[in-house]
Amino acid sequence: SQTIHQWPATLVQPVGSPLSLECTVEGTSNPNLYWYRQAAGRGLQLLFYSVGIGQISSEVPQNLSASRPQDRQFILSSKKLLLSDSGFYLCAWSFQGNTEAFFGQGTRLTVV
Amino acid sequence: GESVGLHLPTLSVQEGDNSIINCAYSNSASDYFIWYKQESGKGPQFIIDIRSNMDKRQGQRVTVLLNKTVKHLSLQIAATQPGDSAVYFCAEKESGYALNFGKGTSLLVTP
């Protein structure tokens, strides 16, 4: 069976510090990978998605970036965090094509 | 871009009653729709999906209805239980694109 791992679960970072969130998927190959952000009491905003190694589509211009160095690894990064980057970050994967996305447990990021 | 939205932000129902959560979408090219349940502090969990060539699909205690004419999606939960309390999101997908989520409806089940 497939599993998705996302860490850390919570993170408190000062403004201006770098960020690296990692997500890995096991049990499948060539998945679509996604990073979403969720503000408190709001829906999920798509940040990045990837259909293959080195292929990243950005949905929202911002100071975040994503990379996919390996088939089942997806990394969300920032060089300098802003207060507005606080939120709940969710990694997800899906099979290719029109199928549901499976979510990790999320990372609660607080920028102080 | 086009958006997915929900008619009601909150819904309170009594235990044992049926719940209906509604969702409107605007992208006429969407051909795949999903309902997710999200409990506090956790990632969304898949509930049920439906493709655009169907208008109804049933699962265990849940039914999804799709009306493509008016671009409307609904989730029906039968005999709602306290464990059903959560935020419910509809999501739509156009082939070749990522899932687009609505803002969510908070369902509160009271005893």
Coordinates of C-alpha atoms in Angstrom, one line a residue:
Chain A
S1 CA 0.0 0.0 0.0
Q2 CA 1.0 3.6 -0.5
T3 CA 1.9 5.9 2.3
I4 CA 2.9 9.6 2.5
H5 CA 5.2 11.1 5.1
Q6 CA 5.4 14.8 5.8
W7 CA 7.6 16.4 8.5
P8 CA 7.9 18.2 10.8
A9 CA 4.4 18.3 12.2
T10 CA 4.9 21.7 13.8
L11 CA 7.5 24.4 13.2
V12 CA 8.1 27.8 14.6
Q13 CA 10.5 29.9 12.7
P14 CA 11.7 33.6 12.9
V15 CA 11.0 36.0 10.2
G16 CA 13.8 36.0 7.6
S17 CA 14.9 32.4 8.4
P18 CA 15.0 29.7 5.7
L19 CA 12.4 26.9 5.4
S20 CA 12.6 23.3 4.2
L21 CA 9.6 21.0 4.4
E22 CA 10.0 17.5 3.2
C23 CA 7.5 15.0 1.9
T24 CA 8.0 11.5 0.7
V25 CA 5.7 8.9 -0.8
E26 CA 6.2 5.1 -0.6
G27 CA 4.6 2.3 -2.4
T28 CA 4.1 3.9 -5.8
S29 CA 6.1 5.3 -8.6
N30 CA 5.8 8.4 -10.8
P31 CA 3.1 10.0 -8.6
N32 CA 1.8 13.5 -9.1
L33 CA 2.9 15.5 -6.0
Y34 CA 1.3 18.6 -4.6
W35 CA 1.9 21.3 -1.9
Y36 CA -1.1 23.1 -0.6
R37 CA -1.4 25.8 2.1
Q38 CA -4.4 26.3 4.3
A39 CA -5.0 29.4 6.3
A40 CA -7.0 29.1 9.5
G41 CA -10.7 28.4 8.7
R42 CA -10.1 28.5 5.0
G43 CA -9.8 26.2 2.1
L44 CA -6.7 24.7 0.5
Q45 CA -4.7 26.9 -1.8
L46 CA -2.5 25.0 -4.3
L47 CA 1.1 26.2 -4.2
F48 CA 3.0 23.8 -6.4
Y49 CA 2.4 20.5 -8.3
S50 CA 4.7 18.2 -10.0
V51 CA 4.0 15.5 -12.6
G52 CA 7.6 14.2 -12.7
I53 CA 11.2 14.7 -11.5
G54 CA 12.3 18.2 -12.0
Q55 CA 8.9 19.3 -13.3
I56 CA 7.3 21.9 -11.1
S57 CA 4.3 24.1 -11.8
S58 CA 3.8 27.1 -9.6
E59 CA 0.2 28.3 -9.0
V60 CA 0.9 31.3 -6.8
P61 CA 3.8 33.7 -7.1
Q62 CA 5.5 34.1 -3.7
N63 CA 8.8 33.6 -1.9
L64 CA 8.3 29.9 -1.7
S65 CA 9.8 27.3 -4.1
A66 CA 9.5 23.6 -4.6
S67 CA 11.8 20.9 -5.8
R68 CA 11.5 17.3 -6.7
P69 CA 15.0 15.8 -6.6
Q70 CA 13.7 12.2 -6.6
D71 CA 10.6 10.5 -8.0
R72 CA 8.9 10.3 -4.6
Q73 CA 10.4 13.3 -2.8
F74 CA 8.9 16.8 -2.8
I75 CA 10.5 19.7 -0.9
L76 CA 9.0 23.1 -0.1
S77 CA 11.5 25.8 0.6
S78 CA 12.0 29.4 1.3
K79 CA 15.1 31.5 1.6
K80 CA 13.5 34.1 3.9
L81 CA 10.2 33.5 5.6
L82 CA 7.6 36.2 6.0
L83 CA 4.9 36.5 8.7
S84 CA 2.3 35.8 6.0
D85 CA 3.9 32.4 5.3
S86 CA 2.4 31.1 8.5
G87 CA -0.2 28.4 7.9
F88 CA -0.9 24.7 7.6
Y89 CA 1.1 23.1 4.8
L90 CA -0.1 19.9 3.2
C91 CA 1.7 17.6 0.9
A92 CA -0.4 15.3 -1.3
W93 CA 0.1 12.7 -4.0
S94 CA -2.1 11.1 -6.6
F95 CA -1.8 8.6 -9.4
Q96 CA -1.5 10.1 -12.9
G97 CA -4.8 11.1 -14.4
N98 CA -8.1 12.0 -12.7
T99 CA -7.9 10.4 -9.4
E100 CA -8.2 11.5 -5.8
A101 CA -5.2 13.1 -3.9
F102 CA -4.0 11.5 -0.7
F103 CA -2.8 13.9 1.9
G104 CA -0.1 13.9 4.5
Q105 CA -0.8 15.0 8.1
G106 CA 0.4 18.5 7.4
T107 CA 2.9 20.9 9.0
R108 CA 1.8 23.7 11.1
L109 CA 4.2 26.6 10.4
T110 CA 4.2 29.7 12.6
V111 CA 6.5 32.5 11.6
V112 CA 7.3 34.8 14.5
Chain B
G1 CA -9.0 31.5 -12.3
E2 CA -12.3 29.7 -11.9
S3 CA -13.3 28.7 -8.5
V4 CA -15.2 26.2 -6.4
G5 CA -17.4 27.6 -3.7
L6 CA -19.8 26.4 -1.1
H7 CA -23.3 27.7 -0.4
L8 CA -23.1 27.4 3.4
P9 CA -20.1 27.9 5.6
T10 CA -21.5 26.1 8.7
L11 CA -24.2 23.4 9.1
S12 CA -25.6 22.1 12.4
V13 CA -27.6 18.9 12.5
Q14 CA -28.9 16.6 15.1
E15 CA -27.5 13.1 15.5
G16 CA -29.4 10.7 13.4
D17 CA -30.6 13.2 10.9
N18 CA -29.5 13.3 7.3
S19 CA -27.0 16.1 6.3
I20 CA -26.7 17.7 2.9
I21 CA -23.7 19.8 2.0
N22 CA -23.8 21.8 -1.2
C23 CA -21.1 23.0 -3.5
A24 CA -21.1 25.1 -6.7
Y25 CA -18.4 25.1 -9.3
S26 CA -17.7 27.3 -12.2
N27 CA -15.3 25.5 -14.4
S28 CA -17.4 23.8 -17.1
A29 CA -14.3 21.8 -18.2
S30 CA -14.1 20.0 -14.8
D31 CA -14.7 16.3 -15.2
Y32 CA -13.8 14.9 -11.8
F33 CA -15.2 15.8 -8.4
I34 CA -14.3 14.8 -4.9
W35 CA -15.5 15.3 -1.4
Y36 CA -13.0 15.4 1.4
K37 CA -13.4 15.4 5.2
Q38 CA -11.0 17.2 7.4
E39 CA -10.7 16.9 11.1
S40 CA -9.0 19.5 13.2
G41 CA -5.2 19.5 12.7
K42 CA -5.2 16.7 10.2
G43 CA -5.0 16.4 6.5
P44 CA -8.1 16.0 4.4
Q45 CA -9.4 12.5 3.9
F46 CA -11.1 11.2 0.8
I47 CA -14.8 10.4 1.2
I48 CA -16.2 9.9 -2.3
D49 CA -15.7 10.9 -5.9
I50 CA -17.7 11.2 -9.0
R51 CA -16.9 11.6 -12.7
S52 CA -18.7 13.9 -15.0
N53 CA -20.3 11.0 -16.9
M54 CA -22.3 10.2 -13.8
D55 CA -25.0 12.1 -11.8
K56 CA -25.1 10.0 -8.6
R57 CA -22.7 7.8 -6.7
Q58 CA -23.3 6.1 -3.4
G59 CA -20.9 4.9 -0.7
Q60 CA -21.3 3.8 2.8
R61 CA -23.8 6.3 4.3
V62 CA -22.8 8.9 1.8
T63 CA -24.2 9.9 -1.6
V64 CA -22.8 12.4 -4.0
L65 CA -25.0 14.1 -6.6
L66 CA -23.7 16.0 -9.6
N67 CA -25.8 18.4 -11.7
K68 CA -23.7 19.5 -14.6
T69 CA -26.4 21.7 -16.0
V70 CA -26.2 24.1 -13.0
K71 CA -22.7 23.1 -12.0
H72 CA -23.8 21.9 -8.6
L73 CA -22.4 19.1 -6.4
S74 CA -23.9 17.9 -3.1
L75 CA -22.8 15.4 -0.4
Q76 CA -25.5 13.6 1.5
I77 CA -24.7 11.9 4.8
A78 CA -27.3 9.5 6.1
A79 CA -27.9 9.1 9.8
T80 CA -25.3 11.7 10.8
Q81 CA -23.1 10.6 13.7
P82 CA -21.0 12.7 16.1
G83 CA -17.9 11.3 14.3
D84 CA -19.1 13.1 11.2
S85 CA -18.3 16.5 12.7
A86 CA -15.6 18.0 10.6
V87 CA -15.0 20.4 7.8
Y88 CA -16.1 19.1 4.4
F89 CA -14.5 20.3 1.2
C90 CA -15.5 19.7 -2.4
A91 CA -12.8 19.7 -5.0
E92 CA -13.0 19.7 -8.8
K93 CA -10.4 18.8 -11.4
E94 CA -10.0 19.4 -15.0
S95 CA -8.0 16.8 -16.8
G96 CA -4.3 17.8 -16.8
Y97 CA -4.7 20.2 -13.9
A98 CA -4.5 19.9 -10.1
L99 CA -7.4 19.7 -7.7
N100 CA -9.1 22.9 -7.0
F101 CA -10.7 23.2 -3.5
G102 CA -13.6 25.1 -2.2
K103 CA -13.6 27.0 1.1
G104 CA -15.2 24.2 3.2
T105 CA -18.4 23.7 5.2
S106 CA -18.1 23.0 8.9
L107 CA -20.5 20.3 10.0
L108 CA -21.5 20.1 13.6
V109 CA -23.5 17.2 14.9
T110 CA -25.4 17.8 18.1
P111 CA -26.7 15.0 20.4

